[in-house]
Amino acid sequence: MPVEQRRRLVTAVPGPRSIDLAARKAAAVADGVGTIVPAYVVEASGGIVVDADGNQLIDFGSGIAVTTVGNSAPAVVARVQQAVERFTHTCFMVTPYEGYVEVAERLAELTPGDHAKKTALFNSGAEAVENAIKIARVATGRSAVVCFDHAYHGRTNLTMALTAKDMPYKHGFGPFASEVYRTPMAYPYRWPGDPARVAEEAFEQFESQVHVQVGESQVAAVIIEPIQGEGGFIVPPDGFLPRLQRWCADHGAVLVADEIQTGFCRTGDWFACDHEGVVPDLITTAKGIAGGLPLAAVTGRAELMDAVHVGGLGGTYGGNPIACAAALGAIEEMETHDLTGRAREIEAIFRDRLGGIAARQPAIGDVRGRGAMMAIELVRPGSKDPDPVLTSAVARASHAQGLVVLTAGSFGNVLRFLPPLSISDELLHEGLDLIEQAFDKTAA
Ligand code: PLZ
């Protein structure tokens, strides 16, 4: 590994070089594009991000769950280097190439279910979600899409409509796409009903709201993140996803699993749906699929995927050859290094340490997640009132100490941990020490 796997602070974070770059950013880049930790990166690998001032930060973010195999992972670099020297682009819709086909073959093998599957490749997660809905609509001849509270599916017009949160994602950007209906999410920590029956009650509400407000026969697709990401790492209790799967099968609707954040070993399985053996009709993937290069996919039942007329799916860059090479390299890394197993080990470390911190910090209301996708929800002690102020204070104190950590949640009160699976146990523990210290410094 080229970068020494050690945290090191040589200046404040951000340091003078990053501050200069931030001034250039302020002058040249639209303000609407924010930055969470304004330390400008020059290099990254394993569990370390190096900034322009020479600071070495511990990475608990993976560029929002993207560099699951680590930054510049060897198999990704090797395959990208080979590919980029041969050709950079032809457009698969003009003169095709093998890498695209090979990624589609691998997705058919790796995604849940052993039915005949096909794939179409795109550039971003949002684009994959948009296309999954297009496919579901053509295949069913219906238009309604059902999504969930706290969902995040992207920033394009249709995906904004599917995303639940106003600020910052939707505010002022309407009008939004129509025929989108939202129902309650099985959110154990905040479920108002019987805590032992969250899966059943949430499903009952889904079923009755769809019946009354949409009509079963109108539903093209039900789209859900099997563990919600931006919404705050909300893990539905066992039984909720299988009920949705059965409902979709019974009513001729397409179940779309948005595994853009949860997919590719992140949760300790290849896909989060695998945890309960749920087999979605369509699955959207992106992020972890290609080790940091922009690639996204819709994979699903061959008969659904093939319902769209020739020429109906595509895009100039979809399945770019360099991104496909990167994806094959990332999958190779996942297989050779048993990264599903590594995600489970990381979960064990986080559960143990976060449980210990939560026992001493009454502001931590919930510890949850799966694999290397763990989170804590912060509340005012003695209540479940969200505490976004403390959440951002803990995040900022961690950033200052050289830990890249992200927040999430509809109420901005979730600290989420998404380390690359290539991180060492030492760096995990050190990062968790920094979280613990940040609480000691900031919590009342
Ligand atoms: N579906 C489940 O997590 C992207 C958003 C970051 P794109 N999540 C990170 C931000 O603030 O823009 C995401 C996701 C799920 C879809 C998407 C969208 O993926 O590649 O960002 O378009």
Coordinates of C-alpha atoms and ligand atoms in Angstrom, one line a residue:
M1 CA 0.0 0.0 0.0
P2 CA 1.6 3.3 -1.1
V3 CA 0.2 5.4 1.7
E4 CA 1.4 4.8 5.3
Q5 CA -1.6 3.5 7.2
R6 CA -1.3 6.0 10.1
R7 CA -3.2 9.1 11.1
R8 CA -1.0 12.1 11.2
L9 CA -1.9 15.8 11.7
V10 CA 0.8 18.3 10.7
T11 CA -1.5 21.4 10.5
A12 CA -5.0 22.2 11.6
V13 CA -7.7 20.6 9.4
P14 CA -8.1 22.3 7.0
G15 CA -4.5 23.5 6.7
P16 CA -3.2 26.5 4.8
R17 CA -3.1 24.8 1.4
S18 CA -6.6 23.5 1.8
I19 CA -7.8 27.0 2.9
D20 CA -6.2 28.5 -0.3
L21 CA -8.0 25.9 -2.4
A22 CA -11.2 26.6 -0.6
A23 CA -10.9 30.2 -1.5
R24 CA -10.4 29.2 -5.2
K25 CA -13.4 26.9 -4.9
A26 CA -15.5 29.8 -3.4
A27 CA -14.7 31.9 -6.5
A28 CA -15.1 29.2 -9.2
V29 CA -17.5 26.5 -8.0
A30 CA -21.2 27.0 -7.5
D31 CA -22.1 27.5 -3.8
G32 CA -24.8 24.8 -4.1
V33 CA -22.0 22.2 -4.2
G34 CA -21.0 21.9 -0.6
T35 CA -18.0 20.1 1.0
I36 CA -18.2 18.3 4.4
V37 CA -14.5 18.2 5.3
P38 CA -12.8 20.9 3.3
A39 CA -9.4 19.2 3.4
Y40 CA -8.3 18.9 -0.3
V41 CA -7.2 15.4 -1.1
V42 CA -4.0 14.5 -3.0
E43 CA -3.8 10.7 -2.3
A44 CA -5.8 8.0 -0.6
S45 CA -5.5 4.3 0.1
G46 CA -6.5 1.6 2.6
G47 CA -8.1 3.6 5.4
I48 CA -6.2 6.8 5.0
V49 CA -6.9 10.0 3.0
V50 CA -3.9 12.4 2.6
D51 CA -4.6 16.1 2.2
A52 CA -2.7 18.9 0.4
D53 CA -1.0 20.0 3.7
G54 CA 0.3 16.5 4.4
N55 CA -2.4 15.6 7.0
Q56 CA -3.4 11.9 7.0
L57 CA -7.0 11.4 7.9
I58 CA -8.8 8.2 8.9
D59 CA -11.5 7.5 6.4
F60 CA -14.9 6.5 7.9
G61 CA -16.8 7.7 4.8
S62 CA -15.4 5.9 1.7
G63 CA -16.6 8.9 -0.4
I64 CA -20.2 8.0 0.7
A65 CA -19.9 4.2 0.5
V66 CA -18.0 4.1 -2.8
T67 CA -14.5 3.0 -2.2
T68 CA -15.5 -0.2 -0.5
V69 CA -12.4 -2.0 -1.9
G70 CA -10.3 1.0 -0.8
N71 CA -9.0 3.9 -2.8
S72 CA -6.8 3.0 -5.8
A73 CA -7.2 -0.7 -4.9
P74 CA -4.5 -2.7 -6.8
A75 CA -6.8 -4.7 -9.1
V76 CA -8.8 -1.6 -10.0
V77 CA -5.7 0.4 -10.8
A78 CA -4.2 -2.4 -12.9
R79 CA -7.3 -3.0 -14.9
V80 CA -8.0 0.7 -15.4
Q81 CA -4.4 1.3 -16.6
Q82 CA -4.7 -1.5 -19.1
A83 CA -8.0 -0.3 -20.3
V84 CA -7.2 3.4 -20.6
E85 CA -4.2 2.7 -22.8
R86 CA -6.4 0.7 -25.3
F87 CA -9.4 3.0 -25.8
T88 CA -11.2 5.5 -23.6
H89 CA -14.7 5.5 -25.2
T90 CA -16.5 4.4 -28.2
C91 CA -20.1 4.4 -26.8
F92 CA -21.5 1.0 -26.2
M93 CA -24.5 1.9 -28.4
V94 CA -22.2 2.7 -31.3
T95 CA -19.4 0.1 -31.3
P96 CA -19.6 -2.2 -28.3
Y97 CA -16.9 -3.9 -26.2
E98 CA -16.4 -6.9 -24.0
G99 CA -16.0 -5.2 -20.6
Y100 CA -19.7 -4.0 -20.6
V101 CA -20.9 -7.5 -21.3
E102 CA -18.6 -9.0 -18.7
V103 CA -19.9 -6.6 -16.0
A104 CA -23.5 -7.6 -17.0
E105 CA -22.5 -11.3 -16.7
R106 CA -21.0 -10.8 -13.3
L107 CA -24.0 -8.9 -12.0
A108 CA -26.3 -11.7 -13.2
E109 CA -24.2 -14.1 -11.1
L110 CA -23.8 -12.0 -8.0
T111 CA -27.2 -10.3 -7.5
P112 CA -29.9 -12.2 -5.5
G113 CA -31.9 -14.9 -7.2
D114 CA -31.1 -17.6 -9.8
H115 CA -33.6 -16.6 -12.4
A116 CA -32.5 -15.4 -15.9
K117 CA -31.2 -11.8 -15.5
K118 CA -30.2 -9.0 -17.7
T119 CA -28.4 -5.7 -17.1
A120 CA -28.2 -2.1 -18.4
L121 CA -25.4 0.2 -17.4
F122 CA -25.5 3.9 -16.5
N123 CA -23.3 6.6 -15.0
S124 CA -24.9 7.5 -11.6
G125 CA -27.2 6.0 -9.0
A126 CA -29.9 8.4 -9.8
E127 CA -29.8 7.5 -13.4
A128 CA -30.1 3.8 -12.6
V129 CA -33.1 4.5 -10.4
E130 CA -34.8 6.5 -13.2
N131 CA -34.2 3.7 -15.6
A132 CA -35.5 1.0 -13.2
I133 CA -38.8 3.0 -13.0
K134 CA -38.9 3.4 -16.8
I135 CA -38.4 -0.4 -17.2
A136 CA -41.0 -1.2 -14.6
R137 CA -43.5 1.2 -16.3
V138 CA -43.1 -0.3 -19.7
A139 CA -43.1 -3.9 -18.4
T140 CA -46.3 -3.4 -16.4
G141 CA -48.1 -0.8 -18.5
R142 CA -48.8 1.0 -15.2
S143 CA -47.5 4.3 -13.8
A144 CA -47.7 4.6 -10.0
V145 CA -44.5 4.2 -7.9
V146 CA -44.6 3.6 -4.2
C147 CA -41.7 4.7 -2.0
F148 CA -41.1 5.2 1.7
D149 CA -40.6 7.8 4.3
H150 CA -36.9 8.7 4.8
A151 CA -36.0 7.3 1.4
Y152 CA -33.2 8.7 -0.7
H153 CA -33.0 7.8 -4.4
G154 CA -31.2 10.8 -6.0
R155 CA -31.3 14.4 -7.2
T156 CA -32.7 14.2 -10.7
N157 CA -36.4 15.1 -11.2
L158 CA -38.0 11.7 -10.8
T159 CA -35.5 10.6 -8.1
M160 CA -36.1 13.9 -6.2
A161 CA -39.8 13.0 -6.2
L162 CA -38.8 9.6 -4.7
T163 CA -36.4 11.1 -2.2
A164 CA -38.2 12.1 1.1
K165 CA -36.2 15.0 2.5
D166 CA -36.9 18.6 1.6
M167 CA -33.6 20.2 2.7
P168 CA -31.2 20.2 1.0
Y169 CA -32.3 17.8 -1.7
K170 CA -35.7 19.1 -3.0
H171 CA -36.1 22.6 -1.6
G172 CA -37.2 25.0 -4.4
F173 CA -36.6 22.4 -7.1
G174 CA -40.1 21.4 -7.8
P175 CA -42.5 20.7 -9.5
F176 CA -41.6 17.1 -9.1
A177 CA -42.6 14.1 -11.2
S178 CA -46.1 12.8 -10.6
E179 CA -47.4 9.3 -9.7
V180 CA -45.1 8.9 -6.7
Y181 CA -46.7 7.8 -3.5
R182 CA -45.0 7.5 -0.1
T183 CA -45.8 5.2 2.8
P184 CA -44.4 4.7 6.3
M185 CA -41.0 3.0 6.7
A186 CA -40.5 0.2 9.2
Y187 CA -38.3 2.4 11.4
P188 CA -37.9 0.4 14.7
Y189 CA -36.4 3.3 16.8
R190 CA -39.2 5.7 15.9
W191 CA -42.2 3.4 15.3
P192 CA -45.2 4.8 17.1
G193 CA -46.9 1.4 17.5
D194 CA -46.1 -1.9 19.1
P195 CA -42.3 -2.3 19.1
A196 CA -42.6 -6.0 18.7
R197 CA -44.8 -5.7 15.6
V198 CA -43.0 -3.0 13.5
A199 CA -42.6 -5.1 10.4
E200 CA -46.3 -6.3 10.5
E201 CA -47.7 -2.8 11.3
A202 CA -45.6 -1.0 8.8
F203 CA -46.6 -3.5 6.1
E204 CA -50.3 -3.2 7.1
Q205 CA -50.1 0.6 6.7
F206 CA -48.3 0.1 3.3
E207 CA -51.0 -2.3 2.2
S208 CA -54.0 -0.1 3.3
Q209 CA -52.5 3.2 2.0
V210 CA -51.8 1.7 -1.4
H211 CA -55.3 0.1 -1.5
V212 CA -57.0 3.4 -0.6
Q213 CA -54.9 6.0 -2.2
V214 CA -53.3 4.3 -5.3
G215 CA -55.1 1.1 -6.2
E216 CA -53.1 -2.2 -6.4
S217 CA -53.6 -2.5 -10.1
Q218 CA -52.1 0.9 -10.8
V219 CA -48.7 0.1 -9.1
A220 CA -45.8 -0.3 -11.5
A221 CA -43.1 -0.5 -8.9
V222 CA -42.4 -0.5 -5.2
I223 CA -38.9 0.9 -4.6
I224 CA -37.0 0.5 -1.3
E225 CA -33.5 0.7 0.0
P226 CA -33.1 -2.6 2.0
I227 CA -31.3 -0.5 4.6
Q228 CA -32.0 3.2 4.1
G229 CA -28.8 5.2 3.6
E230 CA -29.1 9.0 3.6
G231 CA -32.3 8.6 5.7
G232 CA -30.2 7.4 8.6
F233 CA -29.2 3.8 8.2
I234 CA -32.7 2.6 9.1
V235 CA -32.7 -1.2 9.2
P236 CA -36.3 -2.6 8.7
P237 CA -37.0 -5.5 11.0
D238 CA -36.9 -9.0 9.5
G239 CA -40.1 -9.8 7.8
F240 CA -40.8 -6.3 6.3
L241 CA -39.0 -6.8 3.0
P242 CA -40.3 -10.4 2.4
R243 CA -43.8 -9.1 2.9
L244 CA -43.2 -6.4 0.3
Q245 CA -41.8 -9.0 -2.0
R246 CA -44.9 -11.2 -1.6
W247 CA -47.2 -8.2 -2.1
C248 CA -45.5 -7.3 -5.3
A249 CA -45.7 -10.8 -6.6
D250 CA -49.4 -11.0 -5.7
H251 CA -50.3 -7.7 -7.4
G252 CA -48.1 -7.8 -10.5
A253 CA -45.9 -4.9 -9.3
V254 CA -42.1 -4.8 -9.8
L255 CA -40.1 -4.8 -6.5
V256 CA -37.1 -2.5 -7.0
A257 CA -34.3 -2.9 -4.4
D258 CA -32.2 0.3 -4.5
E259 CA -28.8 -1.2 -3.3
I260 CA -26.8 1.7 -4.5
Q261 CA -25.5 2.3 -0.9
T262 CA -25.9 -1.2 0.6
G263 CA -24.6 -3.3 -2.3
F264 CA -21.2 -4.9 -3.0
C265 CA -20.2 -6.4 0.3
R266 CA -21.0 -3.3 2.4
T267 CA -23.5 -5.0 4.7
G268 CA -21.6 -8.2 5.1
D269 CA -23.4 -9.9 2.2
W270 CA -23.0 -9.2 -1.5
F271 CA -26.3 -7.4 -1.3
A272 CA -28.4 -6.4 1.7
C273 CA -31.4 -8.3 0.3
D274 CA -29.4 -11.5 0.8
H275 CA -29.7 -11.2 4.5
E276 CA -33.3 -12.4 4.4
G277 CA -33.2 -14.1 1.0
V278 CA -35.3 -11.4 -0.6
V279 CA -35.2 -11.6 -4.4
P280 CA -36.1 -8.2 -5.9
D281 CA -37.4 -8.1 -9.5
L282 CA -35.0 -5.2 -10.3
I283 CA -31.9 -4.1 -8.4
T284 CA -30.1 -0.8 -8.8
T285 CA -26.4 -0.6 -8.0
A286 CA -23.7 2.1 -8.2
K287 CA -21.2 3.4 -5.7
G288 CA -19.2 0.4 -4.5
I289 CA -19.6 -1.4 -7.9
A290 CA -16.5 0.3 -9.5
G291 CA -14.1 1.3 -6.8
G292 CA -14.7 5.0 -7.4
L293 CA -15.2 5.3 -11.1
P294 CA -18.7 6.4 -12.2
L295 CA -20.8 3.3 -13.0
A296 CA -24.3 2.2 -12.2
A297 CA -26.5 -0.6 -13.2
V298 CA -30.1 -1.9 -13.3
T299 CA -30.1 -5.7 -13.2
G300 CA -33.3 -7.8 -13.2
R301 CA -35.6 -10.4 -14.5
A302 CA -34.8 -10.9 -18.2
E303 CA -38.5 -10.6 -19.2
L304 CA -38.8 -7.2 -17.4
M305 CA -35.5 -5.9 -18.7
D306 CA -36.4 -7.0 -22.3
A307 CA -39.8 -5.4 -22.2
V308 CA -38.3 -2.1 -23.4
H309 CA -38.0 -1.5 -27.1
V310 CA -34.6 -1.5 -28.8
G311 CA -33.0 1.9 -28.3
G312 CA -35.2 2.7 -25.3
L313 CA -32.4 2.4 -22.8
G314 CA -28.9 4.0 -23.0
G315 CA -26.9 7.1 -22.7
T316 CA -23.6 8.3 -24.2
Y317 CA -21.3 7.2 -21.3
G318 CA -23.4 4.4 -19.8
G319 CA -21.0 1.5 -19.1
N320 CA -17.9 3.4 -20.1
P321 CA -15.0 1.0 -20.8
I322 CA -12.7 2.4 -18.1
A323 CA -15.5 2.2 -15.5
C324 CA -16.3 -1.4 -16.6
A325 CA -12.6 -2.3 -16.2
A326 CA -12.7 -0.7 -12.7
A327 CA -15.8 -2.7 -11.8
L328 CA -14.2 -6.0 -12.8
G329 CA -11.2 -5.0 -10.7
A330 CA -13.4 -4.1 -7.7
I331 CA -15.3 -7.4 -7.9
E332 CA -12.0 -9.2 -8.1
E333 CA -10.8 -7.4 -4.9
M334 CA -14.1 -8.4 -3.2
E335 CA -13.7 -12.0 -4.1
T336 CA -10.0 -12.4 -3.4
H337 CA -10.1 -10.6 -0.1
D338 CA -13.5 -12.1 1.2
L339 CA -14.8 -8.6 1.7
T340 CA -18.2 -9.8 2.9
G341 CA -16.4 -11.5 5.7
R342 CA -14.4 -8.3 6.4
A343 CA -17.6 -6.3 6.6
R344 CA -18.9 -8.6 9.3
E345 CA -15.7 -8.3 11.3
I346 CA -16.0 -4.5 11.0
E347 CA -19.5 -4.7 12.3
A348 CA -18.4 -6.7 15.3
I349 CA -15.8 -4.0 16.2
F350 CA -18.3 -1.2 15.7
R351 CA -21.0 -2.9 17.7
D352 CA -18.7 -3.5 20.6
R353 CA -17.2 -0.1 20.7
L354 CA -20.3 1.9 19.9
G355 CA -22.3 -0.1 22.5
G356 CA -19.6 0.9 25.1
I357 CA -19.8 4.6 24.1
A358 CA -23.6 4.6 24.1
A359 CA -23.6 3.1 27.6
R360 CA -21.8 6.2 28.8
Q361 CA -23.4 8.8 26.5
P362 CA -27.1 9.3 27.2
A363 CA -27.4 11.3 23.9
I364 CA -26.9 8.1 21.9
G365 CA -30.5 6.8 21.5
D366 CA -29.8 4.0 19.1
V367 CA -26.9 2.0 17.7
R368 CA -27.8 0.3 14.4
G369 CA -26.7 -0.9 11.0
R370 CA -25.2 -4.0 9.4
G371 CA -21.7 -4.8 8.3
A372 CA -19.6 -1.8 7.6
M373 CA -22.7 0.4 7.5
M374 CA -23.2 1.3 11.1
A375 CA -24.7 4.4 12.7
I376 CA -25.7 6.1 16.0
E377 CA -28.8 8.3 16.4
L378 CA -28.4 11.3 18.7
V379 CA -31.2 12.6 20.9
R380 CA -31.7 14.8 23.9
P381 CA -31.1 12.6 26.9
G382 CA -34.2 11.1 28.4
S383 CA -36.2 11.7 25.2
K384 CA -36.2 10.8 21.5
D385 CA -36.0 14.4 20.4
P386 CA -33.4 14.5 17.6
D387 CA -30.2 16.5 18.4
P388 CA -28.8 17.6 15.1
V389 CA -26.7 20.3 16.9
L390 CA -24.8 17.8 18.9
T391 CA -24.5 15.6 15.9
S392 CA -22.8 18.2 13.8
A393 CA -20.6 19.3 16.8
V394 CA -19.4 15.7 17.2
A395 CA -18.8 15.4 13.5
R396 CA -16.8 18.7 13.4
A397 CA -14.7 17.8 16.4
S398 CA -13.9 14.5 14.7
H399 CA -13.0 16.2 11.5
A400 CA -10.6 18.5 13.3
Q401 CA -8.9 15.5 14.8
G402 CA -8.4 13.9 11.4
L403 CA -11.4 11.5 11.1
V404 CA -13.6 11.7 8.1
V405 CA -17.1 10.9 9.3
L406 CA -20.5 11.7 7.8
T407 CA -23.9 12.6 9.2
A408 CA -27.3 11.4 7.9
G409 CA -30.9 11.2 8.8
S410 CA -34.1 13.0 8.1
F411 CA -33.5 15.0 11.3
G412 CA -29.8 15.4 10.7
N413 CA -29.1 13.6 14.0
V414 CA -27.3 10.4 12.8
L415 CA -23.6 9.8 12.7
R416 CA -22.9 7.1 10.1
F417 CA -19.8 5.0 9.6
L418 CA -18.8 3.7 6.2
P419 CA -15.2 2.8 6.3
P420 CA -13.5 1.2 3.3
L421 CA -13.3 -2.6 3.9
S422 CA -9.5 -2.3 3.3
I423 CA -9.1 -0.4 6.6
S424 CA -7.0 -1.9 9.4
D425 CA -8.4 -2.8 12.8
E426 CA -5.9 -0.3 14.3
L427 CA -7.4 2.6 12.3
L428 CA -10.9 1.5 13.1
H429 CA -10.2 1.6 16.8
E430 CA -8.3 4.9 16.6
G431 CA -11.3 6.4 14.7
L432 CA -13.7 5.1 17.3
D433 CA -11.4 6.6 20.0
L434 CA -11.7 9.9 18.2
I435 CA -15.5 9.6 18.2
E436 CA -15.5 8.8 21.9
Q437 CA -13.3 11.9 22.6
A438 CA -15.4 14.1 20.4
F439 CA -18.4 13.1 22.6
D440 CA -16.5 13.8 25.8
K441 CA -15.6 17.3 24.4
T442 CA -19.0 18.3 23.1
A443 CA -21.8 16.4 24.9
A444 CA -23.2 18.3 27.9
Ligands
PLZ1 N1 -29.9 5.6 -4.1 C1 -29.7 4.5 -1.9 O1 -27.5 6.3 -1.5 C2 -26.6 8.3 -3.3 C3 -25.9 11.0 -2.1 C4 -25.0 12.1 -1.9 P1 -25.9 9.1 -7.2 N2 -26.3 8.6 -2.0 C5 -25.4 9.7 -1.8 C6 -25.6 13.4 -2.2 O2 -25.8 14.2 -1.3 O3 -25.8 13.6 -3.4 C7 -27.8 7.3 -3.6 C8 -28.2 6.4 -2.6 C9 -29.3 5.5 -2.9 C10 -29.5 6.5 -5.0 C11 -28.4 7.4 -4.8 C12 -28.1 8.3 -5.9 O4 -26.8 8.0 -6.4 O5 -24.8 8.3 -7.8 O6 -25.5 10.1 -6.2 O7 -26.8 9.6 -8.3

